[in-house]
Amino acid sequence: MCVARYQQVADSIRGQIADGTLSAGDRLPTEPELVDEYAVSRLTVRHALDVLQAEGLVEKFHGRGTFVRRPPQRVAYVSACSDGLPQPQAENVEIETYVRPGSVLAEAPLTALMQVERGTELAEYLYFSRRDKRPYSLARIHVPLDLAELLDTPTARLPWGAEIPHGLQAAGVRLAHITERVTTRPPTQDEADHLNLPAGATVLEVERTSVDDRGRVVEGAQLVAPQDRIEVVFSKALPGSEGGDLR
């Protein structure tokens, strides 16, 4: 059986990763260097690297090269359906999070999420998280402008923007309920660019809406991460139990 040349190149690099010749974080030779090493065309090298990237073994960074991918560690998002407001949990995972406040004019599907008319101006908080300088997750939190004025400047302490509903509650907004919808889907182009995702990647999305005691949507969040970097945890003590929970 004849093995395609790109498969031979991919098999060789895959073997070097498996036997430790190439370690997590190592930079692969450049495409021209691989062309010379394997005596193949540049198109063949790119095809081989695309295969390895789709397998999650390597990752490409524009202007920097291709690197052996570090094994991902999952961060647990503790659902609002658990007792209390949503909280992130991470064991031995150092996450850096940055927040960029701004505003947007609502368009679909944001109009449906926030239950506002098209063109309504909303405060927007973009949370971008990294681990080992690599993109990890993306969250967009939206709040009505009049309520955003009640919030302190976000600190990005919580990577999923959970400080926003906490802040609203601390400012006197009486939250009646929080609804979350968890789905998997292909990323948008903007998400793929932010998270450096290969073609064919899948993301996990948590869509969160916080509603006050008057029925107004006071916070809408769209939390996105590659599905191998996040898990959603539902845990609630049952009546009469002694601190036990079900997961």
mmCIF file of C-alpha atoms in Angstrom:
data_model
loop_
_atom_site.group_PDB
_atom_site.id
_atom_site.type_symbol
_atom_site.label_atom_id
_atom_site.label_comp_id
_atom_site.label_asym_id
_atom_site.label_seq_id
_atom_site.Cartn_x
_atom_site.Cartn_y
_atom_site.Cartn_z
ATOM 1 C CA MET A 1 0.000 0.000 0.000
ATOM 2 C CA CYS A 2 1.416 3.361 -1.044
ATOM 3 C CA VAL A 3 1.425 5.983 1.723
ATOM 4 C CA ALA A 4 1.020 9.584 0.584
ATOM 5 C CA ARG A 5 4.091 11.746 1.109
ATOM 6 C CA TYR A 6 2.300 14.167 3.417
ATOM 7 C CA GLN A 7 1.291 11.191 5.588
ATOM 8 C CA GLN A 8 4.915 10.053 5.743
ATOM 9 C CA VAL A 9 6.002 13.514 6.899
ATOM 10 C CA ALA A 10 3.195 13.640 9.458
ATOM 11 C CA ASP A 11 4.057 10.130 10.699
ATOM 12 C CA SER A 12 7.714 11.115 11.145
ATOM 13 C CA ILE A 13 6.937 14.264 13.152
ATOM 14 C CA ARG A 14 4.257 12.435 15.123
ATOM 15 C CA GLY A 15 6.819 9.780 16.029
ATOM 16 C CA GLN A 16 9.312 12.430 17.215
ATOM 17 C CA ILE A 17 6.632 13.875 19.484
ATOM 18 C CA ALA A 18 5.734 10.420 20.826
ATOM 19 C CA ASP A 19 9.336 9.416 21.628
ATOM 20 C CA GLY A 20 10.223 12.768 23.204
ATOM 21 C CA THR A 21 12.580 13.986 20.501
ATOM 22 C CA LEU A 22 10.193 16.917 20.227
ATOM 23 C CA SER A 23 8.785 18.082 23.574
ATOM 24 C CA ALA A 24 5.743 20.193 24.437
ATOM 25 C CA GLY A 25 6.489 23.810 23.567
ATOM 26 C CA ASP A 26 9.312 23.004 21.136
ATOM 27 C CA ARG A 27 9.331 24.899 17.875
ATOM 28 C CA LEU A 28 9.287 22.738 14.748
ATOM 29 C CA PRO A 29 11.714 23.464 11.902
ATOM 30 C CA THR A 30 10.464 26.058 9.452
ATOM 31 C CA GLU A 31 8.564 24.998 6.354
ATOM 32 C CA PRO A 32 11.636 25.509 4.091
ATOM 33 C CA GLU A 33 13.726 23.422 6.506
ATOM 34 C CA LEU A 34 11.137 20.634 6.457
ATOM 35 C CA VAL A 35 11.019 20.803 2.650
ATOM 36 C CA ASP A 36 14.779 20.191 2.569
ATOM 37 C CA GLU A 37 14.726 17.527 5.296
ATOM 38 C CA TYR A 38 12.017 15.404 3.681
ATOM 39 C CA ALA A 39 12.672 16.320 0.023
ATOM 40 C CA VAL A 40 9.030 17.205 -0.601
ATOM 41 C CA SER A 41 7.131 20.233 -1.802
ATOM 42 C CA ARG A 42 6.045 23.058 0.473
ATOM 43 C CA LEU A 43 2.414 22.106 -0.192
ATOM 44 C CA THR A 44 3.140 18.594 1.096
ATOM 45 C CA VAL A 45 4.719 20.005 4.275
ATOM 46 C CA ARG A 46 1.737 22.294 4.881
ATOM 47 C CA HIS A 47 -0.669 19.394 4.387
ATOM 48 C CA ALA A 48 1.281 17.317 6.922
ATOM 49 C CA LEU A 49 1.269 20.148 9.461
ATOM 50 C CA ASP A 50 -2.455 20.665 8.937
ATOM 51 C CA VAL A 51 -3.027 16.979 9.765
ATOM 52 C CA LEU A 52 -0.970 17.252 12.966
ATOM 53 C CA GLN A 53 -2.760 20.454 13.947
ATOM 54 C CA ALA A 54 -6.160 18.825 13.410
ATOM 55 C CA GLU A 55 -5.008 15.981 15.685
ATOM 56 C CA GLY A 56 -4.124 18.520 18.383
ATOM 57 C CA LEU A 57 -0.398 17.677 18.344
ATOM 58 C CA VAL A 58 0.910 21.001 17.063
ATOM 59 C CA GLU A 59 -0.313 24.583 16.890
ATOM 60 C CA LYS A 60 0.575 27.357 14.477
ATOM 61 C CA PHE A 61 1.148 30.991 15.392
ATOM 62 C CA HIS A 62 1.281 33.588 12.642
ATOM 63 C CA GLY A 63 4.758 35.087 12.400
ATOM 64 C CA ARG A 64 6.188 32.731 15.052
ATOM 65 C CA GLY A 65 6.020 29.252 13.560
ATOM 66 C CA THR A 66 4.637 25.856 14.498
ATOM 67 C CA PHE A 67 5.045 24.438 18.005
ATOM 68 C CA VAL A 68 4.406 21.125 19.733
ATOM 69 C CA ARG A 69 1.153 21.669 21.599
ATOM 70 C CA ARG A 70 1.114 21.485 25.368
ATOM 71 C CA PRO A 71 -1.492 19.052 26.717
ATOM 72 C CA PRO A 72 -4.530 21.199 27.585
ATOM 73 C CA GLN A 73 -5.832 21.386 31.135
ATOM 74 C CA ARG A 74 -9.520 21.929 31.658
ATOM 75 C CA VAL A 75 -10.967 24.760 33.700
ATOM 76 C CA ALA A 76 -14.245 23.994 35.456
ATOM 77 C CA TYR A 77 -17.068 26.501 35.115
ATOM 78 C CA VAL A 78 -19.362 25.933 38.091
ATOM 79 C CA SER A 79 -22.866 26.533 36.800
ATOM 80 C CA ALA A 80 -25.308 29.001 38.285
ATOM 81 C CA CYS A 81 -27.636 26.011 38.612
ATOM 82 C CA SER A 82 -25.368 25.039 41.498
ATOM 83 C CA ASP A 83 -25.811 26.845 44.809
ATOM 84 C CA GLY A 84 -24.829 30.500 44.409
ATOM 85 C CA LEU A 85 -23.576 32.540 41.472
ATOM 86 C CA PRO A 86 -21.261 31.006 38.818
ATOM 87 C CA GLN A 87 -17.625 30.590 39.796
ATOM 88 C CA PRO A 88 -14.618 29.253 37.904
ATOM 89 C CA GLN A 89 -12.500 26.503 39.400
ATOM 90 C CA ALA A 90 -9.033 25.530 38.250
ATOM 91 C CA GLU A 91 -6.552 23.157 39.807
ATOM 92 C CA ASN A 92 -2.924 23.787 38.907
ATOM 93 C CA VAL A 93 -3.993 25.913 35.946
ATOM 94 C CA GLU A 94 -2.598 29.430 35.846
ATOM 95 C CA ILE A 95 -4.973 31.577 33.807
ATOM 96 C CA GLU A 96 -4.253 35.206 32.890
ATOM 97 C CA THR A 97 -7.361 37.187 32.046
ATOM 98 C CA TYR A 98 -7.676 40.627 30.480
ATOM 99 C CA VAL A 99 -10.850 42.678 30.212
ATOM 100 C CA ARG A 100 -11.678 45.428 27.721
ATOM 101 C CA PRO A 101 -14.737 47.574 28.526
ATOM 102 C CA GLY A 102 -16.636 49.180 25.674
ATOM 103 C CA SER A 103 -20.096 49.474 24.153
ATOM 104 C CA VAL A 104 -21.982 48.063 21.158
ATOM 105 C CA LEU A 105 -25.242 48.645 19.315
ATOM 106 C CA ALA A 106 -27.371 45.511 19.605
ATOM 107 C CA GLU A 107 -27.887 43.375 16.518
ATOM 108 C CA ALA A 108 -29.218 39.825 16.194
ATOM 109 C CA PRO A 109 -28.629 37.474 17.997
ATOM 110 C CA LEU A 110 -27.716 39.900 20.815
ATOM 111 C CA THR A 111 -31.151 41.506 20.608
ATOM 112 C CA ALA A 112 -32.743 38.155 21.486
ATOM 113 C CA LEU A 113 -30.266 37.407 24.266
ATOM 114 C CA MET A 114 -30.770 40.791 25.960
ATOM 115 C CA GLN A 115 -34.428 41.209 24.901
ATOM 116 C CA VAL A 116 -33.829 44.699 23.505
ATOM 117 C CA GLU A 117 -34.601 46.411 20.225
ATOM 118 C CA ARG A 118 -32.117 46.533 17.382
ATOM 119 C CA GLY A 119 -29.709 49.465 17.762
ATOM 120 C CA THR A 120 -29.978 49.636 21.565
ATOM 121 C CA GLU A 121 -26.625 50.645 23.030
ATOM 122 C CA LEU A 122 -25.240 48.179 25.566
ATOM 123 C CA ALA A 123 -22.119 48.081 27.690
ATOM 124 C CA GLU A 124 -19.778 45.294 26.584
ATOM 125 C CA TYR A 125 -16.951 43.648 28.524
ATOM 126 C CA LEU A 126 -14.583 41.481 26.489
ATOM 127 C CA TYR A 127 -12.728 38.933 28.624
ATOM 128 C CA PHE A 128 -9.738 37.252 26.987
ATOM 129 C CA SER A 129 -7.855 34.550 28.902
ATOM 130 C CA ARG A 130 -4.464 32.993 28.249
ATOM 131 C CA ARG A 131 -2.392 30.190 29.723
ATOM 132 C CA ASP A 132 1.362 30.025 29.085
ATOM 133 C CA LYS A 133 0.858 32.980 26.718
ATOM 134 C CA ARG A 134 -1.539 30.895 24.615
ATOM 135 C CA PRO A 135 -5.207 31.821 24.011
ATOM 136 C CA TYR A 136 -7.530 29.912 26.324
ATOM 137 C CA SER A 137 -11.027 31.372 26.370
ATOM 138 C CA LEU A 138 -13.148 34.294 25.255
ATOM 139 C CA ALA A 139 -16.165 35.835 26.971
ATOM 140 C CA ARG A 140 -18.405 38.731 25.971
ATOM 141 C CA ILE A 141 -20.596 40.159 28.723
ATOM 142 C CA HIS A 142 -23.357 42.678 27.958
ATOM 143 C CA VAL A 143 -25.184 44.903 30.432
ATOM 144 C CA PRO A 144 -27.732 47.755 29.960
ATOM 145 C CA LEU A 145 -25.913 51.108 30.062
ATOM 146 C CA ASP A 146 -27.773 52.418 33.103
ATOM 147 C CA LEU A 147 -26.741 49.360 35.134
ATOM 148 C CA ALA A 148 -23.162 49.432 33.892
ATOM 149 C CA GLU A 149 -22.805 52.789 35.633
ATOM 150 C CA LEU A 150 -23.377 51.003 38.954
ATOM 151 C CA LEU A 151 -20.482 48.592 38.437
ATOM 152 C CA ASP A 152 -16.934 49.051 39.637
ATOM 153 C CA THR A 153 -14.213 48.776 36.996
ATOM 154 C CA PRO A 154 -13.933 45.049 36.169
ATOM 155 C CA THR A 155 -10.704 43.461 37.413
ATOM 156 C CA ALA A 156 -10.793 40.301 35.276
ATOM 157 C CA ARG A 157 -10.412 38.294 38.474
ATOM 158 C CA LEU A 158 -12.863 35.701 37.164
ATOM 159 C CA PRO A 159 -12.165 34.533 33.579
ATOM 160 C CA TRP A 160 -15.829 33.955 32.732
ATOM 161 C CA GLY A 161 -16.891 37.459 33.744
ATOM 162 C CA ALA A 162 -18.818 36.124 36.747
ATOM 163 C CA GLU A 163 -17.794 39.274 38.623
ATOM 164 C CA ILE A 164 -20.426 41.136 36.553
ATOM 165 C CA PRO A 165 -23.521 39.446 38.062
ATOM 166 C CA HIS A 166 -21.765 39.538 41.448
ATOM 167 C CA GLY A 167 -21.242 43.292 40.982
ATOM 168 C CA LEU A 168 -24.839 43.892 39.946
ATOM 169 C CA GLN A 169 -26.064 42.096 43.021
ATOM 170 C CA ALA A 170 -23.683 44.075 45.246
ATOM 171 C CA ALA A 171 -25.007 47.311 43.676
ATOM 172 C CA GLY A 172 -28.537 46.438 44.771
ATOM 173 C CA VAL A 173 -29.882 44.745 41.645
ATOM 174 C CA ARG A 174 -32.099 41.906 42.845
ATOM 175 C CA LEU A 175 -31.430 38.880 40.642
ATOM 176 C CA ALA A 176 -34.418 36.561 40.302
ATOM 177 C CA HIS A 177 -32.814 33.828 38.231
ATOM 178 C CA ILE A 178 -29.897 32.972 35.975
ATOM 179 C CA THR A 179 -30.363 30.769 32.916
ATOM 180 C CA GLU A 180 -27.517 28.991 31.127
ATOM 181 C CA ARG A 181 -27.531 27.166 27.825
ATOM 182 C CA VAL A 182 -24.555 24.930 27.017
ATOM 183 C CA THR A 183 -23.883 24.002 23.377
ATOM 184 C CA THR A 184 -21.069 22.930 21.086
ATOM 185 C CA ARG A 185 -20.632 24.535 17.681
ATOM 186 C CA PRO A 186 -18.035 25.636 15.134
ATOM 187 C CA PRO A 187 -16.328 28.913 16.093
ATOM 188 C CA THR A 188 -17.010 32.159 14.294
ATOM 189 C CA GLN A 189 -14.093 33.564 12.332
ATOM 190 C CA ASP A 190 -13.501 36.177 15.037
ATOM 191 C CA GLU A 191 -13.424 33.470 17.732
ATOM 192 C CA ALA A 192 -11.096 31.293 15.659
ATOM 193 C CA ASP A 193 -8.740 34.262 15.226
ATOM 194 C CA HIS A 194 -8.766 35.159 18.935
ATOM 195 C CA LEU A 195 -8.303 31.558 20.085
ATOM 196 C CA ASN A 196 -5.918 30.500 17.302
ATOM 197 C CA LEU A 197 -8.118 27.561 16.291
ATOM 198 C CA PRO A 198 -7.485 25.265 13.322
ATOM 199 C CA ALA A 199 -10.041 24.517 10.648
ATOM 200 C CA GLY A 200 -12.634 22.041 11.856
ATOM 201 C CA ALA A 201 -12.274 22.964 15.529
ATOM 202 C CA THR A 202 -15.276 22.886 17.876
ATOM 203 C CA VAL A 203 -15.954 25.238 20.770
ATOM 204 C CA LEU A 204 -18.090 24.892 23.874
ATOM 205 C CA GLU A 205 -20.358 27.879 24.466
ATOM 206 C CA VAL A 206 -22.098 28.785 27.713
ATOM 207 C CA GLU A 207 -24.797 31.386 27.088
ATOM 208 C CA ARG A 208 -25.809 33.001 30.382
ATOM 209 C CA THR A 209 -28.652 35.434 31.078
ATOM 210 C CA SER A 210 -29.301 37.075 34.441
ATOM 211 C CA VAL A 211 -32.822 38.412 35.045
ATOM 212 C CA ASP A 212 -33.881 40.736 37.873
ATOM 213 C CA ASP A 213 -37.033 40.544 39.983
ATOM 214 C CA ARG A 214 -38.870 42.780 37.481
ATOM 215 C CA GLY A 215 -38.209 40.407 34.595
ATOM 216 C CA ARG A 216 -35.530 42.564 32.954
ATOM 217 C CA VAL A 217 -32.433 40.935 31.448
ATOM 218 C CA VAL A 218 -29.627 42.694 33.324
ATOM 219 C CA GLU A 219 -26.706 40.640 32.041
ATOM 220 C CA GLY A 220 -26.086 38.473 28.991
ATOM 221 C CA ALA A 221 -22.890 36.482 28.586
ATOM 222 C CA GLN A 222 -21.446 34.371 25.789
ATOM 223 C CA LEU A 223 -18.542 32.272 27.077
ATOM 224 C CA VAL A 224 -16.501 30.405 24.467
ATOM 225 C CA ALA A 225 -13.554 28.021 24.777
ATOM 226 C CA PRO A 226 -12.212 25.072 22.773
ATOM 227 C CA GLN A 227 -14.026 22.001 24.041
ATOM 228 C CA ASP A 228 -10.841 20.407 25.400
ATOM 229 C CA ARG A 229 -10.179 23.360 27.754
ATOM 230 C CA ILE A 230 -13.440 23.719 29.672
ATOM 231 C CA GLU A 231 -15.983 21.633 31.523
ATOM 232 C CA VAL A 232 -19.284 22.776 33.028
ATOM 233 C CA VAL A 233 -20.027 21.448 36.510
ATOM 234 C CA PHE A 234 -23.556 21.163 37.926
ATOM 235 C CA SER A 235 -23.600 20.455 41.666
ATOM 236 C CA LYS A 236 -26.399 21.023 44.182
ATOM 237 C CA ALA A 237 -26.993 19.815 47.719
ATOM 238 C CA LEU A 238 -30.278 17.952 48.058
ATOM 239 C CA PRO A 239 -32.828 18.749 50.794
ATOM 240 C CA GLY A 240 -31.985 16.806 53.924
ATOM 241 C CA SER A 241 -28.464 15.944 52.796
ATOM 242 C CA GLU A 242 -25.413 16.734 54.899
ATOM 243 C CA GLY A 243 -23.428 18.735 52.384
ATOM 244 C CA GLY A 244 -23.535 15.943 49.841
ATOM 245 C CA ASP A 245 -23.793 16.716 46.155
ATOM 246 C CA LEU A 246 -24.459 15.054 42.849
ATOM 247 C CA ARG A 247 -22.281 15.656 39.826
#
